[in-house]
Coordinates of C-alpha atoms in Angstrom, one line a residue:
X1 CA 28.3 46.9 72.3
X2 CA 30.5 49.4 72.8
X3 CA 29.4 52.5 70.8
X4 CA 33.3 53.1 69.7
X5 CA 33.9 49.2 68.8
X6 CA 30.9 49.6 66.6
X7 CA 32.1 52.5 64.9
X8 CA 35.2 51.0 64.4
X9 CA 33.8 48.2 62.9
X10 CA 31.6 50.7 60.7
X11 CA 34.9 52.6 59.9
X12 CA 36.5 49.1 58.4
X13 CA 33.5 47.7 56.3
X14 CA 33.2 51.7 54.8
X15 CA 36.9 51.9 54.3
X16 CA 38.2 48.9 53.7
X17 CA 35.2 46.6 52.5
X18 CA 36.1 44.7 55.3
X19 CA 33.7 43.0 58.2
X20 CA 34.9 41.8 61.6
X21 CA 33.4 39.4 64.3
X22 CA 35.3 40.1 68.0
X23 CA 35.1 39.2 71.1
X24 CA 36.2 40.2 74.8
X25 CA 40.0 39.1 75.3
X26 CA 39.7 36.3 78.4
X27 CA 43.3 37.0 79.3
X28 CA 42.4 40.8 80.1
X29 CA 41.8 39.9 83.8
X30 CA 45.8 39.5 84.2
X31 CA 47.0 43.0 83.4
X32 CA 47.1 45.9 85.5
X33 CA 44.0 47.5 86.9
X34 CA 45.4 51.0 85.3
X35 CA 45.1 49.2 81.9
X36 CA 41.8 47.3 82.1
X37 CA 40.5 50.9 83.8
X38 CA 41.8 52.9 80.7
X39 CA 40.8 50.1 78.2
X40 CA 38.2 47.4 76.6
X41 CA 40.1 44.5 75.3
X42 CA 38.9 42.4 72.3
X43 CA 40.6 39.8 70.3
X44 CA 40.0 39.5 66.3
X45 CA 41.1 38.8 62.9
X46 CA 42.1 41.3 59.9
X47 CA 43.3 40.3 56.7
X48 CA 44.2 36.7 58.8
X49 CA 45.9 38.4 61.2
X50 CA 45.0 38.0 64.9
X51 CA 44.8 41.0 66.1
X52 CA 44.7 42.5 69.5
X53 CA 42.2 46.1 70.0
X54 CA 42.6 48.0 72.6
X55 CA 39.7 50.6 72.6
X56 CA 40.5 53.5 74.8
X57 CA 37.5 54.5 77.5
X58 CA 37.7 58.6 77.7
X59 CA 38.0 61.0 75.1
X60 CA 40.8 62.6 77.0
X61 CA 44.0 61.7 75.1
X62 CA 46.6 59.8 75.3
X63 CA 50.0 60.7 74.6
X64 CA 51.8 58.4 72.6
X65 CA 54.7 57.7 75.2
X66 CA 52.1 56.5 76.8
X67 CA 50.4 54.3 74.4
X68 CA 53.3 52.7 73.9
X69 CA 54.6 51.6 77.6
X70 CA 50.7 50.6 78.0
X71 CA 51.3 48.2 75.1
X72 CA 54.8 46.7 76.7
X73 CA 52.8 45.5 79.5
X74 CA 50.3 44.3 77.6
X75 CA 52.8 42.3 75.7
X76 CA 53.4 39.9 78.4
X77 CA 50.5 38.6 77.7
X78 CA 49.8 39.2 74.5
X79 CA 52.6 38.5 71.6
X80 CA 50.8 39.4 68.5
X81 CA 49.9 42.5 66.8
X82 CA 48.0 45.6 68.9
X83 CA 45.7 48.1 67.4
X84 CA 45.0 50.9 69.2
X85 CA 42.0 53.1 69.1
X86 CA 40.2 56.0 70.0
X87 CA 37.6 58.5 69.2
X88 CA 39.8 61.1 68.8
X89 CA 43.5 62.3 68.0
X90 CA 45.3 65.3 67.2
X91 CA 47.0 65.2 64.5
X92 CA 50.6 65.7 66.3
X93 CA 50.0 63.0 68.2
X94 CA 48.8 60.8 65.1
X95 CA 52.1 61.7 63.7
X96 CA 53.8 60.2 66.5
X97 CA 52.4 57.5 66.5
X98 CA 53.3 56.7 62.9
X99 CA 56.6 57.9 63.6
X100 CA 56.8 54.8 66.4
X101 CA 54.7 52.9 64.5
X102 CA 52.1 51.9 66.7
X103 CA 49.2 50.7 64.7
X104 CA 46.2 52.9 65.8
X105 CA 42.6 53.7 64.1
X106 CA 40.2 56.7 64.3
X107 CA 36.8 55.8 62.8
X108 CA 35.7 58.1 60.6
X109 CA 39.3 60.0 60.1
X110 CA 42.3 58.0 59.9
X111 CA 43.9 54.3 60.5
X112 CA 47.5 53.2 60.5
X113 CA 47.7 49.5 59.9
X114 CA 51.8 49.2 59.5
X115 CA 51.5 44.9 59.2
X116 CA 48.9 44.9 57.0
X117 CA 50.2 48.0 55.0
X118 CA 47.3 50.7 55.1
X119 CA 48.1 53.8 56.0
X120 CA 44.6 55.9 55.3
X121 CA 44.2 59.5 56.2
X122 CA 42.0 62.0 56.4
X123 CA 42.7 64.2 53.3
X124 CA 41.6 60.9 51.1
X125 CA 38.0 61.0 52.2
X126 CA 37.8 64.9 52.3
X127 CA 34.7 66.0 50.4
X128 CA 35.8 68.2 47.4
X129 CA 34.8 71.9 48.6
X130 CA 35.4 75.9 47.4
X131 CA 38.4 75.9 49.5
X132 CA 40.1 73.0 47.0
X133 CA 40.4 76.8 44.8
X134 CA 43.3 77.0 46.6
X135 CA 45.7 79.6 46.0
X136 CA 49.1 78.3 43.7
X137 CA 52.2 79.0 45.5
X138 CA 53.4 82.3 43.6
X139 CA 50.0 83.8 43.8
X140 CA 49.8 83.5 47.7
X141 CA 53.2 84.5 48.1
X142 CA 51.9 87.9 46.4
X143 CA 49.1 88.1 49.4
X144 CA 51.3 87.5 52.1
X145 CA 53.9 90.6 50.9
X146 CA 50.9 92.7 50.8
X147 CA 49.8 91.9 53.9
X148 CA 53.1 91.9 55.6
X149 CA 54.3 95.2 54.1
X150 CA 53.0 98.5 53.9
X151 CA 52.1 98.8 50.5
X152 CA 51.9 102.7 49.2
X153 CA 53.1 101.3 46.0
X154 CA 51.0 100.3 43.0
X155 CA 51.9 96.5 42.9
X156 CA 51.6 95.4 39.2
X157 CA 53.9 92.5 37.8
X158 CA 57.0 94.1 36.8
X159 CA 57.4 95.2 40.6
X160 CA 55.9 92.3 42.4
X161 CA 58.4 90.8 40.3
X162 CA 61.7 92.8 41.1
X163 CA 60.5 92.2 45.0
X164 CA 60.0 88.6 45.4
X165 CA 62.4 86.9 42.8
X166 CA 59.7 85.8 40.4
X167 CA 59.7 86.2 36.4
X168 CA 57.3 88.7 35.3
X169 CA 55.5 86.0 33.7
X170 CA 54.5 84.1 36.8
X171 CA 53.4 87.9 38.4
X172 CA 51.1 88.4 35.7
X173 CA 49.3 85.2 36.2
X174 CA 49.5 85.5 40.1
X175 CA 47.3 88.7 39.7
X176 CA 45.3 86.9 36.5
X177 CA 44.6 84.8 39.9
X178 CA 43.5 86.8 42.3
X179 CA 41.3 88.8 39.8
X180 CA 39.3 85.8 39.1
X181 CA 39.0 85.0 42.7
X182 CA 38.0 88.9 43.1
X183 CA 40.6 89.1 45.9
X184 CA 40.9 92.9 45.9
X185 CA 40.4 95.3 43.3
X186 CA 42.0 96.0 39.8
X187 CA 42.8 99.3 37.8
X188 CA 44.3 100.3 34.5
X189 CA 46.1 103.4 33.4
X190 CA 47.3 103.3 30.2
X191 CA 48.8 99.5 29.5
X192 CA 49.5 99.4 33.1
X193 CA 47.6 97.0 35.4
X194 CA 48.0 96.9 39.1
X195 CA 46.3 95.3 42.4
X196 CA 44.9 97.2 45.3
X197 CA 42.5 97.0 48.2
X198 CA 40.4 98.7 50.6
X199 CA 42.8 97.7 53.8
X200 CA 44.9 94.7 55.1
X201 CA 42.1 93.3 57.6
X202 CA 39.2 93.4 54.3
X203 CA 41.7 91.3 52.2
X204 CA 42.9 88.5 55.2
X205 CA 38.9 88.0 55.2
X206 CA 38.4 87.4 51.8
X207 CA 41.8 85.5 50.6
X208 CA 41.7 83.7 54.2
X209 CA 39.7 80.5 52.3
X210 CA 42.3 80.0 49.7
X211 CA 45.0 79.9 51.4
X212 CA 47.3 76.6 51.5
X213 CA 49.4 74.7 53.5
X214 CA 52.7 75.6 52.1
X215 CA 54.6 72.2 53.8
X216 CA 55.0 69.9 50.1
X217 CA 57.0 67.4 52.7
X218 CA 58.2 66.7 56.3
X219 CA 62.0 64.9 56.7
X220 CA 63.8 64.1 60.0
X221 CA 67.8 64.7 59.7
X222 CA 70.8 64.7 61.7
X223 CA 72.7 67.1 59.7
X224 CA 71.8 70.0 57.9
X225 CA 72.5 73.4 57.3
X226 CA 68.9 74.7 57.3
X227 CA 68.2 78.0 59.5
X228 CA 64.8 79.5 59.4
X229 CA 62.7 77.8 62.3
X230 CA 59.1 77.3 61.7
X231 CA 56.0 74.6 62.9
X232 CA 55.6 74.3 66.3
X233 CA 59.2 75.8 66.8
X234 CA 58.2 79.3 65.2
X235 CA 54.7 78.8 67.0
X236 CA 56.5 78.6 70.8
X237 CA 58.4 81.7 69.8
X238 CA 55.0 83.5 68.8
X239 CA 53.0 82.8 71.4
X240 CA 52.8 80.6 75.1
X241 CA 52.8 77.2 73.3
X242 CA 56.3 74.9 74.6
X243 CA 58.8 74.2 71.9
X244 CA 58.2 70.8 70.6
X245 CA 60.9 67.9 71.6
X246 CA 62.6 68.4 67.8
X247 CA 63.6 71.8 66.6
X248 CA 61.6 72.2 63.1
X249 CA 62.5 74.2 60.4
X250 CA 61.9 75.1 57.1
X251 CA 63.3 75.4 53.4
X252 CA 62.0 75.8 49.8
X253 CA 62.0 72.7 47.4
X254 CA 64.7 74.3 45.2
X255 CA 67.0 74.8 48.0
X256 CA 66.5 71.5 49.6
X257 CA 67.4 69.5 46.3
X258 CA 70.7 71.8 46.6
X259 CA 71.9 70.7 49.9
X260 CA 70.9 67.3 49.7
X261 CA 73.6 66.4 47.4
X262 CA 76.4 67.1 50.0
X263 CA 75.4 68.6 53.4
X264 CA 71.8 66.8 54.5
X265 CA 71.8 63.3 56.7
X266 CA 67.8 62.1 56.5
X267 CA 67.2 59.6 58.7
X268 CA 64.3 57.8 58.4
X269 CA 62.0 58.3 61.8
X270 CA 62.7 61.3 64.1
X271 CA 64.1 58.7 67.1
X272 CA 67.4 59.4 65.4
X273 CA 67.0 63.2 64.4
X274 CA 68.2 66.4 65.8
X275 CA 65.4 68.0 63.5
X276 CA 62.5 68.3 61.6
X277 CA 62.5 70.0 58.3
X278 CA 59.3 71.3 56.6
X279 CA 60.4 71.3 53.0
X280 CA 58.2 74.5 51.4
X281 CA 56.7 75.4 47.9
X282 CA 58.1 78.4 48.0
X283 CA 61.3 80.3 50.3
X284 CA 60.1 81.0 53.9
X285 CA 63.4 83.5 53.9
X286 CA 61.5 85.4 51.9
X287 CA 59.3 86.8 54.3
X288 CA 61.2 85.6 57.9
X289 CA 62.5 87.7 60.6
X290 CA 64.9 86.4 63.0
X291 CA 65.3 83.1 61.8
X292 CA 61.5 82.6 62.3
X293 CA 59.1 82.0 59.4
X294 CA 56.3 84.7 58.8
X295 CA 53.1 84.4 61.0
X296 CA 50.7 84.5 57.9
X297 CA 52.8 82.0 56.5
X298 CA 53.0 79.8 59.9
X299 CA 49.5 80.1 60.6
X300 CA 48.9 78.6 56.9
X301 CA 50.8 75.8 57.7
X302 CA 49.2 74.8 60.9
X303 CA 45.3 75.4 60.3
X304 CA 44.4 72.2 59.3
X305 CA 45.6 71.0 62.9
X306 CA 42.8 70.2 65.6
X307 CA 45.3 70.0 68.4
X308 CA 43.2 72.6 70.7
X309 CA 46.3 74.0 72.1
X310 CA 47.7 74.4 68.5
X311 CA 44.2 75.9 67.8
X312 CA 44.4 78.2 70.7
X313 CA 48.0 79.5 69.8
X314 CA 47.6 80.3 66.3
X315 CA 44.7 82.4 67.9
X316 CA 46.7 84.0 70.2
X317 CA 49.7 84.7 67.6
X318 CA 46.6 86.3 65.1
X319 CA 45.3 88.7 67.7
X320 CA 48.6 89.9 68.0
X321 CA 48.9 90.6 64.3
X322 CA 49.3 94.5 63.7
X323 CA 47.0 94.7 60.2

């Protein structure tokens, strides 16, 4: 059997509770030779649906454009519903996908079943680990001004708070924070207590696990009056990556309910939008510089992403990083 049909099948049962009998699709010998080169065909039923797979050869991956004028042609022969699948995906092209939705599954990471109403990614199954410690928003908005500035000053609450907008409230807890993660050091003169550390490149290393994705949710729009650029946008500008099809940009949570009551359109996929809008947990203009979000802040929220050219771009941006 085909090792990734089986895992697929694995990927259902574990999933879903789910088991599935298929079988080679007879009608297979009338498409294309480019299709039945790139593809095993196999007809079966899910949730009394007949279904359609189409189980990709290579690991070398297939852009969604693609995918999807594959499945037209296979549509002439083939009316129903079409699952596509493949051992592996980047996550920008998963999102495509969705955003097109074309019905596809990943065994072992992620399946997007639009007609049957599943939509089951990764971070579900994710295995509780140290790094779930993340850092709260306020706290690692605190790191990246250190590490973005250069600090001579004592940083306790009362000025962490004058800087960044914050009550003095929600400083004291940030550094209540970082001195039970023993992110840096602590000293007290008097009443006063403020943060330090040894150098820039020391504290990366040892706040770099608990940092967190700052993105609380991704839009599409056709108007807006956001400005700051940042995903894959903000990348391109930082290092040799192409700008993506849709400028992206991004804006805090506060700001965004603000200018959705007069001077956002939302549209609901990105084949209508002239943009992408990351909406943050806390203000990207805080630390931005030219329009373009913060590196530290950038890199945070593209990490996660196993795109290997995404991978080797936020590596290129980092070795540029003056600490």
């Amino acid at each position: 059997m085909n090792p990734l049909l089986q895992n697929l099948k694995t990927y259902l049962h574990e999933t879903l509770k789910v088991g599935i009998e298929t079988h080679k699709w007879k009608r297979h010998s009338g498409l294309p030779f480019f299709l039945t080169d790139t593809y095993d065909f196999y007809e079966t039923t899910l949730f009394n649906q007949t279904c359609l797979l189409m189980i990709a050869h290579e690991d070398t991956e297939i852009t969604p454009g693609t995918i999807r004028t594959h499945q037209e042609q296979i549509r002439k022969n083939w009316k129903g519903f079409i699952i596509f699948a493949q051992t592996a995906l980047s996550s920008y092209n998963r999102k495509r996908l969705i955003e097109h939705h074309i019905p596809f599954i990943i065994p072992g990471n992620q399946m997007y079943l639009p007609q049957c109403g599943i939509d089951l990614r990764e971070h579900f199954r994710q295995t509780p680990t140290k790094n779930d410690r993340g850092l709260s928003p306020s706290t690692q908005v605190v790191v990246i001004y250190a590490l973005l500035h250069n600090v001579n000053e004592r940083l306790t609450p009362s000025t962490l708070a004058k800087k960044l907008g914050y009550t003095l409230m929600t400083m004291t807890r940030a550094l209540n924070e970082l001195q039970a993660l023993d992110i840096g050091e602590f000293r007290r003169e008097g009443k006063e207590r403020f943060w330090t550390f040894t150098d820039k490149s020391t504290l990366w290393t040892e706040v770099k696990p608990f940092l967190q994705n700052p993105i609380k949710k991704i839009t599409w729009v056709k108007k807006h009056p956001v400005k700051i650029f940042a995903g894959l946008t903000a990348l391109s500008h930082f290092s040799q990556l192409s700008p993506p099809p849709l400028p992206v940009f991004a804006i805090s949570g506060s700001r965004w309910k603000l200018f959705k009551q007069s001077e956002v359109e939302e549209v609901p996929t990105s084949d209508d939008a002239t943009a992408e809008i990351e909406i943050w947990n806390y203000a990207p203009e805080l630390f931005a510089k030219n329009r373009f979000v913060d590196p530290l802040s950038l890199y945070c929220s593209l990490k996660e992403d196993k795109d290997e050219r995404i991978e080797l771009c936020l590596k290129e941006m980092m070795e540029k990083f003056a600490w």
